[in-house]
JSON list of C-alpha atoms in Angstrom, two decimals:
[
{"chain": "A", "resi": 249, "resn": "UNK", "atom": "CA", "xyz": [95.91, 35.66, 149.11]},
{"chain": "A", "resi": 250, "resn": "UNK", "atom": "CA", "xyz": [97.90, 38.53, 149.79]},
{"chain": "A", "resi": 251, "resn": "UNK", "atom": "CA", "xyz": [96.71, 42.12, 148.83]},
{"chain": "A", "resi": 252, "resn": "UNK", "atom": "CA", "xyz": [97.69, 45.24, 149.08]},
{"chain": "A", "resi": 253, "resn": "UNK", "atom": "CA", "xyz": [94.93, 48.24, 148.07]},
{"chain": "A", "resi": 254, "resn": "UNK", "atom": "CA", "xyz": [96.08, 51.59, 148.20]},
{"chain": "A", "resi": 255, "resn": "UNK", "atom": "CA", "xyz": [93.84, 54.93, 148.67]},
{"chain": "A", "resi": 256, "resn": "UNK", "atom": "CA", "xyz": [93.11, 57.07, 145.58]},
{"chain": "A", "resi": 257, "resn": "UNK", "atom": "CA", "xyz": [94.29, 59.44, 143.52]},
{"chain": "A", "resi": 258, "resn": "UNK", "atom": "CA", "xyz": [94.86, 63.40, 145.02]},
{"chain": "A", "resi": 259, "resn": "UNK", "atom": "CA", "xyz": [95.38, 66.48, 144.25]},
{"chain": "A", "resi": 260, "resn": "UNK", "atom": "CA", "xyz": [97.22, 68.61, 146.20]},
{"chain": "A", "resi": 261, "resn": "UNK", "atom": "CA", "xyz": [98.59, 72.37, 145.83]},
{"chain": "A", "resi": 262, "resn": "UNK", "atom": "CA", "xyz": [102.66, 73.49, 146.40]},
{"chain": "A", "resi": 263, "resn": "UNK", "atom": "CA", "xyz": [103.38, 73.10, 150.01]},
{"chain": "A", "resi": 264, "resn": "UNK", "atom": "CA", "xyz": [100.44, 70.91, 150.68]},
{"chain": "A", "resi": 265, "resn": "UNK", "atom": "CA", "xyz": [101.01, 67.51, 152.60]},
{"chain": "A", "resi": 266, "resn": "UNK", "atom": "CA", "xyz": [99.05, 64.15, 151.06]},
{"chain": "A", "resi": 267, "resn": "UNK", "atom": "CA", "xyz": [98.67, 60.69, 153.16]},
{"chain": "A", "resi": 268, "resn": "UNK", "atom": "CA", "xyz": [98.65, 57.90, 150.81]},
{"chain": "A", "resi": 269, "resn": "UNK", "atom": "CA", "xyz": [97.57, 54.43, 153.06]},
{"chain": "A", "resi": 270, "resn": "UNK", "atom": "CA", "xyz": [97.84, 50.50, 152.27]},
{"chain": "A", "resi": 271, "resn": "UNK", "atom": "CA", "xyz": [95.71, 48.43, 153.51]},
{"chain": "A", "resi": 272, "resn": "UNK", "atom": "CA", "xyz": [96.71, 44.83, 153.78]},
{"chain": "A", "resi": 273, "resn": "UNK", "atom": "CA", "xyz": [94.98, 41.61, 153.75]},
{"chain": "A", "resi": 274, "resn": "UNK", "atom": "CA", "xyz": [95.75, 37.82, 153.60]},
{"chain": "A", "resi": 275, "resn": "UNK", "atom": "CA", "xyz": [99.02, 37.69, 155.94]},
{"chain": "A", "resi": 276, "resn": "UNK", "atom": "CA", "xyz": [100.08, 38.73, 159.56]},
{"chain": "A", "resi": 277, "resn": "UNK", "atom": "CA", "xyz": [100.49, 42.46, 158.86]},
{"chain": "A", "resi": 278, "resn": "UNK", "atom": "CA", "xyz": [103.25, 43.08, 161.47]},
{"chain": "A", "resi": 279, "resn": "UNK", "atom": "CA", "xyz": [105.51, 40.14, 160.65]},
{"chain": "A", "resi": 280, "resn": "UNK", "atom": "CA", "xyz": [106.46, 41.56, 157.20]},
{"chain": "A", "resi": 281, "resn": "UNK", "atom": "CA", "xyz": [108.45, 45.26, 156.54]},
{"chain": "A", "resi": 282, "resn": "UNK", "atom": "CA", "xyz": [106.47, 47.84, 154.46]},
{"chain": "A", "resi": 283, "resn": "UNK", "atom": "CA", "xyz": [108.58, 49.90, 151.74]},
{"chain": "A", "resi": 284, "resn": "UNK", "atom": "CA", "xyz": [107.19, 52.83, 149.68]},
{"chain": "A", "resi": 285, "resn": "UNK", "atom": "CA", "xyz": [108.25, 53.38, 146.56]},
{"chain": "A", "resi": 286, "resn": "UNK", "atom": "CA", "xyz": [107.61, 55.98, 143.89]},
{"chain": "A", "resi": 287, "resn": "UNK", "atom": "CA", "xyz": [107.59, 56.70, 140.25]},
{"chain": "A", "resi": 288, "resn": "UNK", "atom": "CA", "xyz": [107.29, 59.80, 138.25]},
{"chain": "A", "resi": 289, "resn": "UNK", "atom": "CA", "xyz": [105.44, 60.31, 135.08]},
{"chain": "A", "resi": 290, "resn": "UNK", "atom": "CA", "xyz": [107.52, 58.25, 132.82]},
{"chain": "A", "resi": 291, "resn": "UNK", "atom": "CA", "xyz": [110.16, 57.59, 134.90]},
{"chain": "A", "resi": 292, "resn": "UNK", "atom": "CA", "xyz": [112.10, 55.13, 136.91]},
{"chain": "A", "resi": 293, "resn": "UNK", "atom": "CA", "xyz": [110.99, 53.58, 140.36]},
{"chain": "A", "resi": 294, "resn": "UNK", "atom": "CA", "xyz": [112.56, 55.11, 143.17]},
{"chain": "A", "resi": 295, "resn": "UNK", "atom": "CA", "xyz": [112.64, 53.96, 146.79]},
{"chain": "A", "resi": 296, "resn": "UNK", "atom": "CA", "xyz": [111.88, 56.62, 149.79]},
{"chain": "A", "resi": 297, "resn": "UNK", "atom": "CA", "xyz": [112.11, 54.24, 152.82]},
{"chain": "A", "resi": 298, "resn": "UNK", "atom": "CA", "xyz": [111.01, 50.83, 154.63]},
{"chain": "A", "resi": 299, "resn": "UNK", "atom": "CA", "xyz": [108.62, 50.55, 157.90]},
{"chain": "A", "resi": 300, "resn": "UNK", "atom": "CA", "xyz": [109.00, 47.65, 160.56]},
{"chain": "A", "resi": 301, "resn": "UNK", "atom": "CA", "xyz": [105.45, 47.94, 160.79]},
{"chain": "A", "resi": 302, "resn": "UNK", "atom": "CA", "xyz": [106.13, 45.64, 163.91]},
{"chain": "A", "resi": 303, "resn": "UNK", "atom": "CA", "xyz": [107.93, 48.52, 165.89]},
{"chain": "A", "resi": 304, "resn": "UNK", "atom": "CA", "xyz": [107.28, 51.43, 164.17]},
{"chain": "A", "resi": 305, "resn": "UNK", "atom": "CA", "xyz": [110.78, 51.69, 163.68]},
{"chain": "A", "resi": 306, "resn": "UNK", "atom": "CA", "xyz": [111.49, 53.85, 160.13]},
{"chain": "A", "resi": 307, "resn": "UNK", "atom": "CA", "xyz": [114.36, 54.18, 157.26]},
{"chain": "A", "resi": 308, "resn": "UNK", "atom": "CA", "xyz": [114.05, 56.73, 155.21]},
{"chain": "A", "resi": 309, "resn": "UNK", "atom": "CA", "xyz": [115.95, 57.50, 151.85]},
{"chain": "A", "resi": 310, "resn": "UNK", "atom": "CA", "xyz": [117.81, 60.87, 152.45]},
{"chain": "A", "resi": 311, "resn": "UNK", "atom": "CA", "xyz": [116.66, 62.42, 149.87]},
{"chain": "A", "resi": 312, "resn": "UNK", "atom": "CA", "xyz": [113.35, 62.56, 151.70]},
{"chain": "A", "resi": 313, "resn": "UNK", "atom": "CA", "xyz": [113.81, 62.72, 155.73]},
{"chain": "A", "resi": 314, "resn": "UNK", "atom": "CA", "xyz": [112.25, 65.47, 157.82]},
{"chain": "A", "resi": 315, "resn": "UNK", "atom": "CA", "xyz": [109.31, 65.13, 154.68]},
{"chain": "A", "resi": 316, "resn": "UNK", "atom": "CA", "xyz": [108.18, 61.88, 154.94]},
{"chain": "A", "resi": 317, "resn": "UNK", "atom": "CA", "xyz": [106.74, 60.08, 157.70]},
{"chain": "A", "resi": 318, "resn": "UNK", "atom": "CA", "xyz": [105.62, 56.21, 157.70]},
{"chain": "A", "resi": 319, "resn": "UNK", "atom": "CA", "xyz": [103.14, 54.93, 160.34]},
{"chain": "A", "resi": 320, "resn": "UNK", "atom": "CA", "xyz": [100.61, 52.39, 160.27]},
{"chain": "A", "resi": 321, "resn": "UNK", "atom": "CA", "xyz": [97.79, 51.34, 162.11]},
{"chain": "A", "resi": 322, "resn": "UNK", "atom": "CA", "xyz": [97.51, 47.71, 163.30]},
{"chain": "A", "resi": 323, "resn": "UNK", "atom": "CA", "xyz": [93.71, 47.02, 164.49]},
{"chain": "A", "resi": 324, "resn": "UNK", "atom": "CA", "xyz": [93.13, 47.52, 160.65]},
{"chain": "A", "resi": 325, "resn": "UNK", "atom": "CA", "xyz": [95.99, 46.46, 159.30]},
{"chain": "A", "resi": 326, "resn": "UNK", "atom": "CA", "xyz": [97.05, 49.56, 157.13]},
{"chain": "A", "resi": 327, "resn": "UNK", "atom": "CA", "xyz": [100.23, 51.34, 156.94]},
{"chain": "A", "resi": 328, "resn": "UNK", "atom": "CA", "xyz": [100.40, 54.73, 155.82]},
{"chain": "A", "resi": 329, "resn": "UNK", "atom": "CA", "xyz": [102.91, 57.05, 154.16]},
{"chain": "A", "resi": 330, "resn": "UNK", "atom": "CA", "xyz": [102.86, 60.77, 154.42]},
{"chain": "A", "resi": 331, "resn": "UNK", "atom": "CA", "xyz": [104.91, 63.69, 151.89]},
{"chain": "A", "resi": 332, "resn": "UNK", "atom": "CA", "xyz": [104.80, 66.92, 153.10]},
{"chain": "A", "resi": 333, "resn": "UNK", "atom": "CA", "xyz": [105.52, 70.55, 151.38]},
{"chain": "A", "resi": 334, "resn": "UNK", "atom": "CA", "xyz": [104.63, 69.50, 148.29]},
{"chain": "A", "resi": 335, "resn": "UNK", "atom": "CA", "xyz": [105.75, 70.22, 144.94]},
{"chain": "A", "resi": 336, "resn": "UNK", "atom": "CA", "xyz": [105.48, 70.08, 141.19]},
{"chain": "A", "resi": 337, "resn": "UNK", "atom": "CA", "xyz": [108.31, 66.84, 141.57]},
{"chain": "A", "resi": 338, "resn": "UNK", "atom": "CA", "xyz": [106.44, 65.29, 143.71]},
{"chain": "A", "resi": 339, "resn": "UNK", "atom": "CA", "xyz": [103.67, 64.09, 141.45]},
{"chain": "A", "resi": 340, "resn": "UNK", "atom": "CA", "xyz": [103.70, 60.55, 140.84]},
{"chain": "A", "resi": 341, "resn": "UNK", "atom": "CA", "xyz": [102.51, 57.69, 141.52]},
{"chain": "A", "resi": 342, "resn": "UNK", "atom": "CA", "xyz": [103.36, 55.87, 144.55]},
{"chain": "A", "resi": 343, "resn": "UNK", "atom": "CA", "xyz": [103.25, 52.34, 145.72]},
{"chain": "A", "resi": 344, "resn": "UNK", "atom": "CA", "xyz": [103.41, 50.42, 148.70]},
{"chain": "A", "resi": 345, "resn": "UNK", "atom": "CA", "xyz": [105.71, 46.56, 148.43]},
{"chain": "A", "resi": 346, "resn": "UNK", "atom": "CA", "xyz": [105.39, 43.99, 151.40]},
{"chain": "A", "resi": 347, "resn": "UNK", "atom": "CA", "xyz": [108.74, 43.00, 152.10]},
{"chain": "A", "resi": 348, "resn": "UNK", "atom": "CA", "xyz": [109.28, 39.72, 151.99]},
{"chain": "A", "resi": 349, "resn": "UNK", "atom": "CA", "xyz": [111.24, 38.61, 155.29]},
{"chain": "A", "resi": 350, "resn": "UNK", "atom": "CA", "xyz": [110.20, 38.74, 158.41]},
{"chain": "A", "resi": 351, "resn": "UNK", "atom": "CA", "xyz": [113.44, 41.14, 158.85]},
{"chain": "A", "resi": 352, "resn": "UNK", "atom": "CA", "xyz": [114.20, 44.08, 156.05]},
{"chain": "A", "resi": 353, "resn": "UNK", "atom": "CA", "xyz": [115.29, 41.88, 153.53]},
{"chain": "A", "resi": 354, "resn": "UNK", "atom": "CA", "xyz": [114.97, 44.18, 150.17]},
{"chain": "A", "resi": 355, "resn": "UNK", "atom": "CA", "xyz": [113.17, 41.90, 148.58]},
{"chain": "A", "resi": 356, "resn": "UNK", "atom": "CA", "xyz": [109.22, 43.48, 147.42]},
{"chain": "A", "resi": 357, "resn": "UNK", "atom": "CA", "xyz": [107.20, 40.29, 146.87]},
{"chain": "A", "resi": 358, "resn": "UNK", "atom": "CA", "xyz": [103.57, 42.13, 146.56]},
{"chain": "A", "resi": 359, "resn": "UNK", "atom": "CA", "xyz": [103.12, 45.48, 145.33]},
{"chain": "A", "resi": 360, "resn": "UNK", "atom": "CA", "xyz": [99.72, 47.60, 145.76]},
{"chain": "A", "resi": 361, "resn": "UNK", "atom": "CA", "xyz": [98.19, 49.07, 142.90]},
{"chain": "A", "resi": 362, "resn": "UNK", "atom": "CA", "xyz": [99.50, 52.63, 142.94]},
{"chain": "A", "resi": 363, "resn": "UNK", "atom": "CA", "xyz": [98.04, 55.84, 144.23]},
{"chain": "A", "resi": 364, "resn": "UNK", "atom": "CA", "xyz": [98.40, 58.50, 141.77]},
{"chain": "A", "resi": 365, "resn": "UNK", "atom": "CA", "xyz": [99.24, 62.36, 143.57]},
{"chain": "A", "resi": 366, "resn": "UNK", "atom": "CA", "xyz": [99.52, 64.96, 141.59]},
{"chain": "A", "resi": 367, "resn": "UNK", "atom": "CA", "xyz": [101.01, 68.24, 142.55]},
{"chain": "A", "resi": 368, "resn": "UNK", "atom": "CA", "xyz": [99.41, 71.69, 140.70]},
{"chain": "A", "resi": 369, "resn": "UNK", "atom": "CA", "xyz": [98.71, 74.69, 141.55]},
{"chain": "B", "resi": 62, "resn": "UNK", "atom": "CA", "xyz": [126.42, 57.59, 146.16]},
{"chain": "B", "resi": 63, "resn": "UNK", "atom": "CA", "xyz": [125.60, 53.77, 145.04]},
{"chain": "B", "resi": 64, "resn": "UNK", "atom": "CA", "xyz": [124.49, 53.72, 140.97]},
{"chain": "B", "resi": 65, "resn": "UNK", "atom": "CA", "xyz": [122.65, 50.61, 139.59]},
{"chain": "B", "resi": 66, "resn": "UNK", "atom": "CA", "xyz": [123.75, 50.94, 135.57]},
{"chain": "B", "resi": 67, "resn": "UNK", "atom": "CA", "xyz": [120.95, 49.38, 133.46]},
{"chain": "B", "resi": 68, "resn": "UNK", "atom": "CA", "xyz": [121.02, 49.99, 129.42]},
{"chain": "B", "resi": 69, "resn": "UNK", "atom": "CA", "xyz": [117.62, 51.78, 128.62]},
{"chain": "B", "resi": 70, "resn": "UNK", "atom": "CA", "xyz": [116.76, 49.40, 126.11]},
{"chain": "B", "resi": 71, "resn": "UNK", "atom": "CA", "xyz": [117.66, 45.97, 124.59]},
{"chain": "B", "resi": 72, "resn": "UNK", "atom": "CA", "xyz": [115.66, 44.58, 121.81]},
{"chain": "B", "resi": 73, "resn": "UNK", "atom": "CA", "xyz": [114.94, 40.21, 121.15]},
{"chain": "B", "resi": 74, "resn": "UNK", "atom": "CA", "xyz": [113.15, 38.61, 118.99]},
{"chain": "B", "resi": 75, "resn": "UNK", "atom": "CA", "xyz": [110.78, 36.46, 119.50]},
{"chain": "B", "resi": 76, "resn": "UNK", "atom": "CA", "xyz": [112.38, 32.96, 120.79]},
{"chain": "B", "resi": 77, "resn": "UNK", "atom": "CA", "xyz": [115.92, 33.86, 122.00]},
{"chain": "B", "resi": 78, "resn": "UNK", "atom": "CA", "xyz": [117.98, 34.83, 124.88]},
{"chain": "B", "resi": 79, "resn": "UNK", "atom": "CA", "xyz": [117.34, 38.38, 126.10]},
{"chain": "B", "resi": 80, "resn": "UNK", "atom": "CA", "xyz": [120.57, 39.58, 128.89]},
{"chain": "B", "resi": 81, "resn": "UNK", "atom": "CA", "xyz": [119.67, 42.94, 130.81]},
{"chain": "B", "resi": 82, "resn": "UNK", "atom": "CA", "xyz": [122.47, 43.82, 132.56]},
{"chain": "B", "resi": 83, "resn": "UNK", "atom": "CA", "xyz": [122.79, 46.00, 135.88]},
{"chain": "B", "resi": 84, "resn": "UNK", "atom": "CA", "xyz": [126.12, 47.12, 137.23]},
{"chain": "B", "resi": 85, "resn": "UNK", "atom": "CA", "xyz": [128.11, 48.77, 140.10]},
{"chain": "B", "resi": 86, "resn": "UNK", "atom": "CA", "xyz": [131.23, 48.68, 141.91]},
{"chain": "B", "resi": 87, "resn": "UNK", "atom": "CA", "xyz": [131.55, 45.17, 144.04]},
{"chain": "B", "resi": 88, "resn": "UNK", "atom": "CA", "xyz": [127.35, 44.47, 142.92]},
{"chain": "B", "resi": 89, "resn": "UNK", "atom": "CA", "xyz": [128.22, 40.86, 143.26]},
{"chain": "B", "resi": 90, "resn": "UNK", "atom": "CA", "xyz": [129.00, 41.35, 146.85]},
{"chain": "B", "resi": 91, "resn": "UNK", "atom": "CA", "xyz": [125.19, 42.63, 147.57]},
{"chain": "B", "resi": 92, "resn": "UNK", "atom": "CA", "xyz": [122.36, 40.53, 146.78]},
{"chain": "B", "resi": 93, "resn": "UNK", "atom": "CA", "xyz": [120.02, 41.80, 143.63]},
{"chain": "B", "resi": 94, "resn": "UNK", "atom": "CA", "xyz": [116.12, 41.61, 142.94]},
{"chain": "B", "resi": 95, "resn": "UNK", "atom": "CA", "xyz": [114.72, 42.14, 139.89]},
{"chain": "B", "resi": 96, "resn": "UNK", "atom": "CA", "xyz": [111.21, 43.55, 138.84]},
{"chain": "B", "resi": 97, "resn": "UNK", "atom": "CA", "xyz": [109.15, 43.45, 135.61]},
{"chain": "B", "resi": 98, "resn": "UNK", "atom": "CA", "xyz": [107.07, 46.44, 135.01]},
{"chain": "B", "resi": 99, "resn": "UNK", "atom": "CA", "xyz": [104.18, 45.97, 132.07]},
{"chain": "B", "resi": 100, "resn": "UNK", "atom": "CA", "xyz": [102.58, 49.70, 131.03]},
{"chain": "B", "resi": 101, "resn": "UNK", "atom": "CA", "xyz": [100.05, 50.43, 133.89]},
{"chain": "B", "resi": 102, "resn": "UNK", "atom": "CA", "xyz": [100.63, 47.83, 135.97]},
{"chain": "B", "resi": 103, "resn": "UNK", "atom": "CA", "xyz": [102.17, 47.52, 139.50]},
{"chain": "B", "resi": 104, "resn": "UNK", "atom": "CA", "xyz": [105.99, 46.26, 139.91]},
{"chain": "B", "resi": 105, "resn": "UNK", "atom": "CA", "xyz": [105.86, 42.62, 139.58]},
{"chain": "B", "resi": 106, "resn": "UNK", "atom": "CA", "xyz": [109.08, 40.60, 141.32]},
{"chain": "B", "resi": 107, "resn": "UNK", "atom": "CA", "xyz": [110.89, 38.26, 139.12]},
{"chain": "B", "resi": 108, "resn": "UNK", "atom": "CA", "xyz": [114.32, 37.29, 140.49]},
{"chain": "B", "resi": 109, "resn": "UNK", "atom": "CA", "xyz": [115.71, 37.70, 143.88]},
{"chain": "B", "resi": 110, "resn": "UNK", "atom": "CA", "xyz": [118.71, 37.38, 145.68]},
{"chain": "B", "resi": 111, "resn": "UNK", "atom": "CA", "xyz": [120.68, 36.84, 142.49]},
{"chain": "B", "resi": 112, "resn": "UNK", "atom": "CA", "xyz": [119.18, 33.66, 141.04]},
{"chain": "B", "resi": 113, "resn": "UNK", "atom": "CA", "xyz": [116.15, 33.14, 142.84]},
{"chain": "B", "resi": 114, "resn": "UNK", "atom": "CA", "xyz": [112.63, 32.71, 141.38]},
{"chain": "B", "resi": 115, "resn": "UNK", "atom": "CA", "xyz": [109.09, 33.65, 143.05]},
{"chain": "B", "resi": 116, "resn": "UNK", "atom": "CA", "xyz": [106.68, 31.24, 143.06]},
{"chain": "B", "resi": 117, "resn": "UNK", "atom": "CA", "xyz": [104.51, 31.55, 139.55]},
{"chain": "B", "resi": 118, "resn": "UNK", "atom": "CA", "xyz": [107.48, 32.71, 137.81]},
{"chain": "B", "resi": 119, "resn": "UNK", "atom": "CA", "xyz": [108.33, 30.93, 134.58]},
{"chain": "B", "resi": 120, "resn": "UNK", "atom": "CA", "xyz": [111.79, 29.44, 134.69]},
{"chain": "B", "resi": 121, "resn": "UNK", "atom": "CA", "xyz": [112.59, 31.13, 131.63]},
{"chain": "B", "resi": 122, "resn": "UNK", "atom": "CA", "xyz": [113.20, 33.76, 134.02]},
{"chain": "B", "resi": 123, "resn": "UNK", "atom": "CA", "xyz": [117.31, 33.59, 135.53]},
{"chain": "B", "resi": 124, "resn": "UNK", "atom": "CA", "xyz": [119.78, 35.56, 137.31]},
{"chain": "B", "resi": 125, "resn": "UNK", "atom": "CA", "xyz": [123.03, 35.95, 138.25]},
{"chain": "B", "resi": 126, "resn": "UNK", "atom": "CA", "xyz": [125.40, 38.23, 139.75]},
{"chain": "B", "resi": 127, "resn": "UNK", "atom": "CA", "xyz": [129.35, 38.43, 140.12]},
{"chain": "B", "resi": 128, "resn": "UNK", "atom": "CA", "xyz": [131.66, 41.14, 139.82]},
{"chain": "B", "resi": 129, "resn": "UNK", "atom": "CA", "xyz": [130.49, 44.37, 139.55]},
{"chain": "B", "resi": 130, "resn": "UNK", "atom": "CA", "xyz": [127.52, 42.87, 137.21]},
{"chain": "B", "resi": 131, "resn": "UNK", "atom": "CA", "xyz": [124.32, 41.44, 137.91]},
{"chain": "B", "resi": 132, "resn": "UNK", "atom": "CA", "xyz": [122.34, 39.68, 134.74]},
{"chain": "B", "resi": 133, "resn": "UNK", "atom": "CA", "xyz": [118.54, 38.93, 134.38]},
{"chain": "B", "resi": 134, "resn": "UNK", "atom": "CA", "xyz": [118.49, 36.05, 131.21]},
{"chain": "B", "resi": 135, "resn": "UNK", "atom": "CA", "xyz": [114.73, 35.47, 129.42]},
{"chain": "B", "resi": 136, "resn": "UNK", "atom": "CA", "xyz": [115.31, 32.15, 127.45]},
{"chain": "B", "resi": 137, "resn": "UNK", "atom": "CA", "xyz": [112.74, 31.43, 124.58]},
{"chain": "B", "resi": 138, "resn": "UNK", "atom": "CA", "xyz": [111.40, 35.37, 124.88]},
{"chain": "B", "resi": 139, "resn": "UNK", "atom": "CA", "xyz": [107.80, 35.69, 124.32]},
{"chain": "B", "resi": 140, "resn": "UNK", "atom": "CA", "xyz": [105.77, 38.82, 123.30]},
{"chain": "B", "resi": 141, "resn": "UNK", "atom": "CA", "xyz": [104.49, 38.69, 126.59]},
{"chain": "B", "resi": 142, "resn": "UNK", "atom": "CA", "xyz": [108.22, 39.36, 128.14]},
{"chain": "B", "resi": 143, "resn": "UNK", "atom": "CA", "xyz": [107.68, 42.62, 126.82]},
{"chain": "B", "resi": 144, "resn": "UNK", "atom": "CA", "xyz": [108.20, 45.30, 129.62]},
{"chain": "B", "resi": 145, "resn": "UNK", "atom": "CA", "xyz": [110.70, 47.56, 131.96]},
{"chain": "B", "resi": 146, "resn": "UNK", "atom": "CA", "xyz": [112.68, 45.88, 133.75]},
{"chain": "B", "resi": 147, "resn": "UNK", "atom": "CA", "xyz": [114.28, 47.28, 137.14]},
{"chain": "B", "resi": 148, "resn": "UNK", "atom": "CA", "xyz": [116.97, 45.76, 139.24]},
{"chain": "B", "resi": 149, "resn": "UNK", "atom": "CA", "xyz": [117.29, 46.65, 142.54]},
{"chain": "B", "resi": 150, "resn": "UNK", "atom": "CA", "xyz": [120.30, 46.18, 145.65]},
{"chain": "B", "resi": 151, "resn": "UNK", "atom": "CA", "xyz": [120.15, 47.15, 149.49]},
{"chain": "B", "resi": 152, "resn": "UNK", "atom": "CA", "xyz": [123.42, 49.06, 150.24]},
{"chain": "B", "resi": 153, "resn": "UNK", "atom": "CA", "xyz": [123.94, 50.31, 153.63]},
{"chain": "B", "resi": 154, "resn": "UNK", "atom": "CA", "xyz": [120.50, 49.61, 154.64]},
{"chain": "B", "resi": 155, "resn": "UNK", "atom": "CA", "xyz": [118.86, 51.79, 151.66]},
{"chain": "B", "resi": 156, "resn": "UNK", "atom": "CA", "xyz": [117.56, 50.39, 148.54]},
{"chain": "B", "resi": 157, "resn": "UNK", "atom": "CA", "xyz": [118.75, 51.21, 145.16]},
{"chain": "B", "resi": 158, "resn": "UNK", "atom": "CA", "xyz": [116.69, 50.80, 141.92]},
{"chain": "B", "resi": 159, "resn": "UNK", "atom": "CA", "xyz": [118.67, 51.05, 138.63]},
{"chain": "B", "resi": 160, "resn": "UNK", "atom": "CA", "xyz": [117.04, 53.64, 135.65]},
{"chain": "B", "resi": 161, "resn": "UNK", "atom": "CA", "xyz": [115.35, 50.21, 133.95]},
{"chain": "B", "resi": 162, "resn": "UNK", "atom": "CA", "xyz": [115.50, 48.86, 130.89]},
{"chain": "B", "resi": 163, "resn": "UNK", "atom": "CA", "xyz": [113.22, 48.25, 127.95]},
{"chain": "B", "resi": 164, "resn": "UNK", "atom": "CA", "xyz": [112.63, 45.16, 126.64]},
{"chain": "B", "resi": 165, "resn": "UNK", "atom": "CA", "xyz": [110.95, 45.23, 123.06]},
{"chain": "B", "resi": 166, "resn": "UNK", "atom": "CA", "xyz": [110.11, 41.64, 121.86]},
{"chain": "B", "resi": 167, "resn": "UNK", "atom": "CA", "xyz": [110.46, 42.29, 117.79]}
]
């Protein structure tokens, strides 16, 4: 079955960088787009970008180019997502979603479990 | 910038038709997923491209989308429909989430 299990929880200071990965298991990890999604304390879900963990090719939401960076590793089939320069608005919890087309289709059939990053001084 | 409109809550009862609505200019030109959202729990996917249902979803579940509205339908709610709800569009190659609603099952 598919699964996707995220790293843990961090704590990171102001203008710190965090790397949050995703490993996947149970289908061909490049034949499926990676998003990243997060959600703030109480707050709605909000999308920073997709991977074509095939190509390495990247879109990021505006709001967060030149912070974020996507990559992924395919001998063990994990993707990773990285914030940097940190702050309080950046704690959350963020998730990885499999797309589910083999092209960037929008559509976030498995979620993984959430990493939680807080951001305090 | 592209706004998905949600309501932030709509209330059922237990048994009858719950509509959560989502809307934008032209939505019904874009194709719409929705996601249920229990407290703690990851983002589960519950309609997609409009009308569509994942495998494991109970057909209770609908969708549809024309205008500038998209609606998620719950027939015969059950306590267990209680949750967030999020719908979600890909304009110009970035995704959009609406604000979510909450769905209290009275």
């Amino acid at each position: 079955q598919v699964q996707l299990v995220q790293s843990g929880a961090e704590v990171k200071k102001p203008g710190a960088s965090v790397r949050v990965s995703c490993r996947a298991s149970g289908y061909t990890f490049t034949a499926h787009y990676m998003h990243w999604v997060r959600q703030a304390p109480g707050q709605g879900l909000e999308w920073m970008g997709w991977f074509n963990v095939n190509t390495g090719g990247t879109n990021y939401a505006q709001k967060f180019q030149g912070r974020v960076s996507m990559t992924r590793d395919t001998s063990i089939g994990t993707s990773y997502m990285e914030l940097s320069s940190l702050t309080s608005d950046d704690t959350a919890v963020y998730y990885c979603a499999r797309d589910a087309g083999l092209a960037a289709l929008a559509i976030m059939d498995y979620w993984g479990q959430g990493t939680l990053v807080t951001v305090s001084s | 910038s592209y706004d998905l409109t949600q309501p932030p809550s709509v209330s059922v009862s237990p048994g009858q038709t719950a509509s959560i609505t989502c809307s934008e200019d032209k939505l019904g030109d874009k194709y719409v997923s929705w996601y249920q959202q229990k407290p703690g729990q990851s983002p589960m996917l519950v309609i997609y491209q409009d009308k569509k249902r994942p495998s494991g979803i109970p057909e209770r579940f609908s969708g549809s989308n024309s205008g500038n509205t998209a609606t998620l339908t719950i027939s015969g709610t059950q306590a267990l429909d209680e949750a967030d709800y999020y719908c979600q569009a890909w304009d110009t190659s970035h995704v959009v989430f609406g604000g979510g609603t909450k769905l209290t099952v009275l």
